[in-house]
Structure formats: C-alpha cells, structure tokens
C-alpha cells in the first residue's frame, strides 16, 4: 500500500510520522518528495547511496537558421521566449518543457537540450529503501523529480510505501498523492494548525482519497485541530503528545521507534489503523 503523509506547512511533523512508520513497517520504501528541503535521509541514514541526475528538455537556438519570425514567442504561454534586438532569447527557468516551440519552428532553428533540475538519491537503511529527491537551487518546479521518485518501475517488492510529501497543497503535493492509497494529514493543535489542516483536507477531498488525521504536539489544553476534525467527521488516527523526549530524539535525528518503547507502540498502532483503513477502502471499492 502507498501511504502519503502531508501537512499544510513545514515543521508540522510529517517527516516524523513518515520515517517512524517506515521504521516499524520493516520491509518498506520511504520516498522523500519534499524535494526543496528533504530531511528524511538525515534520520534513516541510508548506505550504498546511488545518485541519478534528473533532466528536463529546454529549447536551444540555432541563430544561423532563426529568421526572427516570432512564431515561437507567440506560441509560448509561459513567456519562456522573447525576441529582443533581433535576437531570440530563451528563459530556461520558466520553460515548461512542452517542446511546442521546436515543433512549430518553420526554420528548424529550435532544437531541445537537456537541463539538469536536480537529482534522486537511493540507498538502504536496514530493510528500508530510501529514495530522496533534491531540487537544484533556483529551480521553480520539482515535479520532474517527484515523477521519477514515484515511477512504479522504481518500486521493489516491499509491502508498504511511505510518501513524505512537500508542505502545502500546491502542484508538487498533488503529484505526490495522486496514486496514493491513503493520505495521513498531520496537524498541530493551534488555530494556525487548523488553517493548514483545512488546506490539505480540501485537497484530499478533491482527489477523493481516503484519509485520516494525526494530531501532533498535543497538550492537555484546548486543541482546535481536534475540534476541526470532530466538526468535519475526520477520523483521528493518532495523537502524538508534546514531549521533550520526542523533541530531543527528533532534534538529534534519531528514529523514535528505535529508542522508545512508548513510541514504537504508538507508531505500530498507527500503522495497524492505516492498514485497516486501506483494507476497508479496498473492500468498499470492490463492491461498487
């Protein structure tokens, strides 16, 4: 099963949930789609890491052939091309790699070249395969990297796949959850946490994904995120306490379930609940 873990902002605890679920799951795959700031590998510390570059196609100009007709400029809806002072200029950073400009150029003055946008690192941490995407500084979209991370051909025979999504609800999150069997929404117990929870709640509803919430950093006081879940019939899968021991383990990049019996039991229970949720959803779908 593929489990996506997401939250409305960074620092909420989705990596904490993702890496610890992968750890208690044993034979599993952890995929870090937070390509702008991946940090799951800091906890899992994979060995035998292999690196692969990720490239996109961008246009390149043969100025001996370009006659300045501007058809490519008019075609590009992302303004990645401009004709300035009798010279065609390509703005690679805003190009969406559709290839249309090269296809329609009547002079064959445009061809495509590879441009590096980042890399994928793959290694092993005990029984966990760790795949991490890293976006080059200055690149605007991590989608090509996320597509490679989630390519089915890259998956092994492991039972469970845990997808550590980017924060927020933008395109990169949509790409990360589109093939997930279940989504875990991680939220903090504050009004701001409710705002962020609502963002991802609306997103998973649009994608019609089964989902539940994990409330992190819970105290004995009022919990607006818990109230939001009750008001919207969101199943609360687990409540992780605000705990200095857990905070210390996390700040030292330790896997909590390897250091604490209490947290091993908490994440094993969470994994059982999610597994049951996925099985229930599969049974419902089979009857439709």
CSV table of C-alpha atoms in Angstrom, one decimal:
chain,number,residue,atom,x,y,z
A,1,UNK,CA,0.0,0.0,0.0
A,2,UNK,CA,1.1,3.6,-0.7
A,3,UNK,CA,0.6,6.0,2.2
A,4,UNK,CA,1.1,9.7,1.6
A,5,UNK,CA,1.8,11.9,4.6
A,6,UNK,CA,1.1,15.6,4.1
A,7,UNK,CA,0.6,18.8,6.1
A,8,UNK,CA,-0.3,22.4,5.3
A,9,UNK,CA,3.1,23.7,6.2
A,10,UNK,CA,6.6,22.6,7.1
A,11,UNK,CA,7.6,21.7,10.6
A,12,UNK,CA,4.3,20.1,11.5
A,13,UNK,CA,5.7,16.5,11.8
A,14,UNK,CA,5.1,14.7,8.5
A,15,UNK,CA,8.7,13.5,8.3
A,16,UNK,CA,8.5,12.3,11.9
A,17,UNK,CA,5.4,10.3,11.0
A,18,UNK,CA,6.8,9.1,7.7
A,19,UNK,CA,10.2,7.8,8.9
A,20,UNK,CA,8.8,6.2,12.0
A,21,UNK,CA,6.0,4.4,10.1
A,22,UNK,CA,8.6,3.2,7.6
A,23,UNK,CA,10.8,2.0,10.5
A,24,UNK,CA,8.0,0.0,12.3
A,25,UNK,CA,6.9,-1.4,8.9
A,26,UNK,CA,10.2,-3.1,8.3
A,27,UNK,CA,10.4,-4.1,4.6
A,28,UNK,CA,9.3,-0.8,3.2
A,29,UNK,CA,10.1,2.1,1.0
A,30,UNK,CA,10.4,5.7,2.2
A,31,UNK,CA,10.2,8.3,-0.6
A,32,UNK,CA,11.0,11.9,0.2
A,33,UNK,CA,9.1,14.1,-2.2
A,34,UNK,CA,9.8,17.3,-0.2
A,35,UNK,CA,12.4,18.0,-2.9
A,36,UNK,CA,13.2,21.6,-1.8
A,37,UNK,CA,14.1,20.6,1.8
A,38,UNK,CA,14.4,16.8,2.0
A,39,UNK,CA,15.4,15.7,5.5
A,40,UNK,CA,14.1,12.1,5.9
A,41,UNK,CA,17.6,10.7,4.9
A,42,UNK,CA,19.1,12.5,7.9
A,43,UNK,CA,17.0,10.2,10.2
A,44,UNK,CA,17.3,7.0,8.1
A,45,UNK,CA,21.0,7.4,7.2
A,46,UNK,CA,20.9,5.2,4.1
A,47,UNK,CA,24.0,3.2,3.0
A,48,UNK,CA,25.2,2.4,-0.5
A,49,UNK,CA,23.6,5.6,-1.9
A,50,UNK,CA,23.3,5.8,-5.7
A,51,UNK,CA,22.8,9.1,-7.4
A,52,UNK,CA,20.8,9.8,-10.6
A,53,UNK,CA,20.5,13.2,-12.3
A,54,UNK,CA,17.1,14.4,-13.3
A,55,UNK,CA,16.8,16.5,-16.5
A,56,UNK,CA,14.2,18.3,-18.5
A,57,UNK,CA,14.2,19.4,-22.1
A,58,UNK,CA,14.6,23.1,-22.9
A,59,UNK,CA,14.9,24.8,-26.3
A,60,UNK,CA,18.2,25.9,-27.8
A,61,UNK,CA,18.5,28.3,-30.7
A,62,UNK,CA,20.5,27.9,-33.9
A,63,UNK,CA,21.0,31.6,-34.7
A,64,UNK,CA,22.1,30.8,-38.3
A,65,UNK,CA,18.7,29.5,-39.0
A,66,UNK,CA,16.4,31.8,-36.9
A,67,UNK,CA,14.9,34.5,-39.1
A,68,UNK,CA,13.0,36.2,-36.3
A,69,UNK,CA,9.5,35.3,-37.3
A,70,UNK,CA,8.4,35.2,-33.6
A,71,UNK,CA,6.0,32.3,-34.1
A,72,UNK,CA,7.6,30.5,-31.1
A,73,UNK,CA,7.3,33.7,-29.0
A,74,UNK,CA,3.6,34.0,-29.8
A,75,UNK,CA,3.1,30.3,-29.1
A,76,UNK,CA,4.7,30.1,-25.6
A,77,UNK,CA,2.1,30.9,-23.0
A,78,UNK,CA,4.7,30.9,-20.2
A,79,UNK,CA,6.8,33.7,-21.8
A,80,UNK,CA,9.8,31.5,-21.9
A,81,UNK,CA,10.8,33.0,-25.3
A,82,UNK,CA,11.3,36.6,-26.3
A,83,UNK,CA,12.7,38.3,-29.4
A,84,UNK,CA,14.8,41.3,-28.3
A,85,UNK,CA,17.0,43.4,-30.5
A,86,UNK,CA,16.8,41.0,-33.4
A,87,UNK,CA,17.8,38.0,-31.2
A,88,UNK,CA,15.7,35.2,-29.9
A,89,UNK,CA,16.2,34.8,-26.1
A,90,UNK,CA,15.3,31.6,-24.1
A,91,UNK,CA,14.3,31.9,-20.4
A,92,UNK,CA,15.0,28.4,-19.3
A,93,UNK,CA,13.8,28.9,-15.8
A,94,UNK,CA,10.2,29.5,-16.9
A,95,UNK,CA,10.2,26.9,-19.7
A,96,UNK,CA,7.6,24.1,-19.1
A,97,UNK,CA,9.4,21.7,-21.5
A,98,UNK,CA,6.4,21.2,-23.7
A,99,UNK,CA,8.5,21.1,-26.8
A,100,UNK,CA,5.9,23.0,-28.8
A,101,UNK,CA,8.3,25.8,-29.9
A,102,UNK,CA,10.7,23.4,-31.5
A,103,UNK,CA,7.9,21.5,-33.2
A,104,UNK,CA,6.4,24.6,-34.9
A,105,UNK,CA,9.5,26.5,-35.9
A,106,UNK,CA,9.3,26.7,-39.7
A,107,UNK,CA,13.1,27.2,-40.0
A,108,UNK,CA,14.0,24.3,-37.7
A,109,UNK,CA,16.0,26.8,-35.7
A,110,UNK,CA,14.9,25.4,-32.4
A,111,UNK,CA,16.0,22.1,-31.0
A,112,UNK,CA,16.0,20.7,-27.4
A,113,UNK,CA,18.7,20.1,-25.0
A,114,UNK,CA,18.9,18.6,-21.5
A,115,UNK,CA,18.9,20.8,-18.5
A,116,UNK,CA,19.6,19.5,-15.0
A,117,UNK,CA,16.9,20.3,-12.4
A,118,UNK,CA,18.1,18.1,-9.6
A,119,UNK,CA,18.8,14.5,-8.6
A,120,UNK,CA,17.4,11.4,-6.9
A,121,UNK,CA,19.4,9.5,-4.3
A,122,UNK,CA,18.7,5.9,-3.4
A,123,UNK,CA,20.1,3.8,-0.6
A,124,UNK,CA,19.2,1.3,2.1
A,125,UNK,CA,18.6,1.7,5.8
A,126,UNK,CA,18.2,-1.9,7.2
A,127,UNK,CA,15.1,-3.1,5.4
A,128,UNK,CA,14.0,0.3,4.2
A,129,UNK,CA,14.7,1.5,0.7
A,130,UNK,CA,15.3,5.3,1.0
A,131,UNK,CA,14.6,7.4,-2.1
A,132,UNK,CA,15.3,11.2,-1.8
A,133,UNK,CA,14.6,13.9,-4.4
A,134,UNK,CA,16.7,17.1,-4.3
A,135,UNK,CA,15.8,20.1,-6.4
A,136,UNK,CA,18.6,22.4,-7.7
A,137,UNK,CA,18.7,25.8,-6.1
A,138,UNK,CA,16.8,28.3,-8.2
A,139,UNK,CA,14.6,25.8,-10.0
A,140,UNK,CA,10.9,26.6,-9.8
A,141,UNK,CA,9.4,23.1,-10.1
A,142,UNK,CA,10.2,19.8,-8.5
A,143,UNK,CA,7.5,17.9,-10.5
A,144,UNK,CA,10.0,16.1,-12.8
A,145,UNK,CA,11.9,14.8,-9.8
A,146,UNK,CA,8.7,13.7,-8.0
A,147,UNK,CA,7.5,11.9,-11.1
A,148,UNK,CA,10.8,9.9,-11.1
A,149,UNK,CA,10.6,9.2,-7.4
A,150,UNK,CA,7.1,7.8,-7.8
A,151,UNK,CA,7.7,5.9,-11.0
A,152,UNK,CA,6.3,2.4,-10.5
A,153,UNK,CA,9.2,0.8,-12.2
A,154,UNK,CA,11.4,2.0,-9.3
A,155,UNK,CA,9.5,0.2,-6.7
A,156,UNK,CA,10.7,-3.1,-5.4
A,157,UNK,CA,8.8,-5.9,-3.8
A,158,UNK,CA,8.3,-4.1,-0.5
A,159,UNK,CA,4.9,-4.2,1.1
A,160,UNK,CA,4.5,-0.6,2.1
A,161,UNK,CA,5.5,2.7,0.5
A,162,UNK,CA,5.5,5.9,2.6
A,163,UNK,CA,5.5,9.1,0.7
A,164,UNK,CA,6.8,12.2,2.6
A,165,UNK,CA,5.0,15.0,0.7
A,166,UNK,CA,6.1,18.6,0.2
A,167,UNK,CA,4.3,21.0,2.6
A,168,UNK,CA,1.2,22.9,1.5
A,169,UNK,CA,-1.3,22.0,-1.2
A,170,UNK,CA,0.4,23.1,-4.5
A,171,UNK,CA,1.1,21.1,-7.7
A,172,UNK,CA,4.0,19.2,-6.1
A,173,UNK,CA,1.7,17.9,-3.4
A,174,UNK,CA,-0.9,16.9,-5.9
A,175,UNK,CA,1.7,15.0,-7.9
A,176,UNK,CA,2.8,13.2,-4.7
A,177,UNK,CA,-0.6,12.0,-3.6
A,178,UNK,CA,-2.3,11.2,-6.9
A,179,UNK,CA,-1.5,7.5,-6.8
A,180,UNK,CA,-1.6,7.1,-3.0
A,181,UNK,CA,-4.0,4.5,-1.4
A,182,UNK,CA,-4.4,6.6,1.7
A,183,UNK,CA,-3.5,10.0,3.0
A,184,UNK,CA,-2.4,10.9,6.5
A,185,UNK,CA,-3.0,14.6,7.4
A,186,UNK,CA,-0.6,15.8,10.1
A,187,UNK,CA,-1.8,18.9,12.1
A,188,UNK,CA,-0.7,21.0,15.1
A,189,UNK,CA,-3.1,21.9,17.9
A,190,UNK,CA,-3.4,25.6,17.1
A,191,UNK,CA,-5.7,27.9,15.1
A,192,UNK,CA,-2.9,28.3,12.5
A,193,UNK,CA,-2.7,24.5,12.5
A,194,UNK,CA,-6.4,24.3,11.7
A,195,UNK,CA,-5.9,26.7,8.8
A,196,UNK,CA,-3.1,24.4,7.4
A,197,UNK,CA,-5.1,21.3,8.1
A,198,UNK,CA,-8.1,22.7,6.2
A,199,UNK,CA,-5.8,23.2,3.1
A,200,UNK,CA,-4.8,19.6,2.8
A,201,UNK,CA,-8.3,18.4,3.9
A,202,UNK,CA,-9.8,20.3,0.9
A,203,UNK,CA,-7.1,18.8,-1.3
A,204,UNK,CA,-7.7,15.2,-0.4
A,205,UNK,CA,-11.4,15.7,-0.9
A,206,UNK,CA,-10.9,17.0,-4.4
A,207,UNK,CA,-8.7,13.9,-5.2
A,208,UNK,CA,-11.3,11.7,-3.5
A,209,UNK,CA,-8.6,10.0,-1.4
A,210,UNK,CA,-9.4,8.1,1.8
A,211,UNK,CA,-7.7,9.9,4.7
A,212,UNK,CA,-7.3,10.4,8.4
A,213,UNK,CA,-5.5,12.8,10.7
A,214,UNK,CA,-2.6,12.6,13.1
A,215,UNK,CA,-2.5,15.4,15.6
A,216,UNK,CA,1.0,16.2,16.7
A,217,UNK,CA,2.3,18.2,19.7
A,218,UNK,CA,-0.8,17.6,21.7
A,219,UNK,CA,-1.2,19.0,25.2
A,220,UNK,CA,-3.9,18.7,27.8
A,221,UNK,CA,-5.3,22.1,26.8
A,222,UNK,CA,-7.8,23.0,24.1
A,223,UNK,CA,-7.0,21.5,20.7
A,224,UNK,CA,-8.6,23.5,17.8
A,225,UNK,CA,-7.3,20.9,15.3
A,226,UNK,CA,-9.1,18.1,17.2
A,227,UNK,CA,-12.3,20.2,17.3
A,228,UNK,CA,-12.0,20.8,13.5
A,229,UNK,CA,-11.7,17.0,12.9
A,230,UNK,CA,-14.8,16.3,15.0
A,231,UNK,CA,-16.8,19.1,13.2
A,232,UNK,CA,-15.8,17.7,9.8
A,233,UNK,CA,-16.0,13.9,10.7
A,234,UNK,CA,-12.3,13.5,10.1
A,235,UNK,CA,-11.1,10.3,11.7
A,236,UNK,CA,-8.3,10.9,14.2
A,237,UNK,CA,-5.8,8.1,13.7
A,238,UNK,CA,-3.4,9.1,16.5
A,239,UNK,CA,-2.5,11.9,18.9
A,240,UNK,CA,1.3,12.4,19.4
A,241,UNK,CA,2.0,14.3,22.7
A,242,UNK,CA,4.1,17.4,23.1
A,243,UNK,CA,7.0,15.6,24.6
A,244,UNK,CA,10.5,16.9,25.3
A,245,UNK,CA,11.9,13.3,25.0
A,246,UNK,CA,10.5,13.1,21.5
A,247,UNK,CA,11.7,16.6,20.7
A,248,UNK,CA,15.2,15.6,21.8
A,249,UNK,CA,15.2,12.4,19.7
A,250,UNK,CA,13.9,14.4,16.7
A,251,UNK,CA,16.5,17.2,17.0
A,252,UNK,CA,19.2,14.5,17.2
A,253,UNK,CA,17.9,12.9,14.0
A,254,UNK,CA,17.1,9.7,15.9
A,255,UNK,CA,14.3,7.3,14.9
A,256,UNK,CA,11.9,7.5,17.9
A,257,UNK,CA,10.6,3.9,17.5
A,258,UNK,CA,14.2,2.6,17.8
A,259,UNK,CA,14.8,4.5,21.0
A,260,UNK,CA,11.5,4.5,22.8
A,261,UNK,CA,9.1,1.5,23.6
A,262,UNK,CA,6.3,4.0,24.0
A,263,UNK,CA,6.7,5.5,20.5
A,264,UNK,CA,7.2,2.1,19.0
A,265,UNK,CA,3.8,1.0,20.3
A,266,UNK,CA,2.3,4.3,19.2
A,267,UNK,CA,3.5,4.0,15.6
A,268,UNK,CA,2.8,0.3,15.4
A,269,UNK,CA,-0.8,1.1,16.4
A,270,UNK,CA,-1.0,3.9,13.8
A,271,UNK,CA,0.3,1.5,11.1
A,272,UNK,CA,-2.3,-1.1,12.1
A,273,UNK,CA,-5.1,1.6,11.9
A,274,UNK,CA,-3.9,2.8,8.5
A,275,UNK,CA,-3.6,-0.7,7.2
A,276,UNK,CA,-7.2,-1.5,8.3
A,277,UNK,CA,-8.4,1.8,6.7
A,278,UNK,CA,-6.8,0.8,3.4
A,279,UNK,CA,-8.3,-2.7,3.6
A,280,UNK,CA,-11.7,-1.3,4.4
A,281,UNK,CA,-11.5,1.1,1.5
A,282,UNK,CA,-10.4,-1.7,-0.9
A,283,UNK,CA,-13.4,-3.8,0.3
A,284,UNK,CA,-15.8,-0.9,-0.3
A,285,UNK,CA,-14.4,-0.2,-3.8
A,286,UNK,CA,-14.7,-3.9,-4.7
A,287,UNK,CA,-18.4,-3.8,-4.0
A,288,UNK,CA,-19.1,-0.7,-6.2
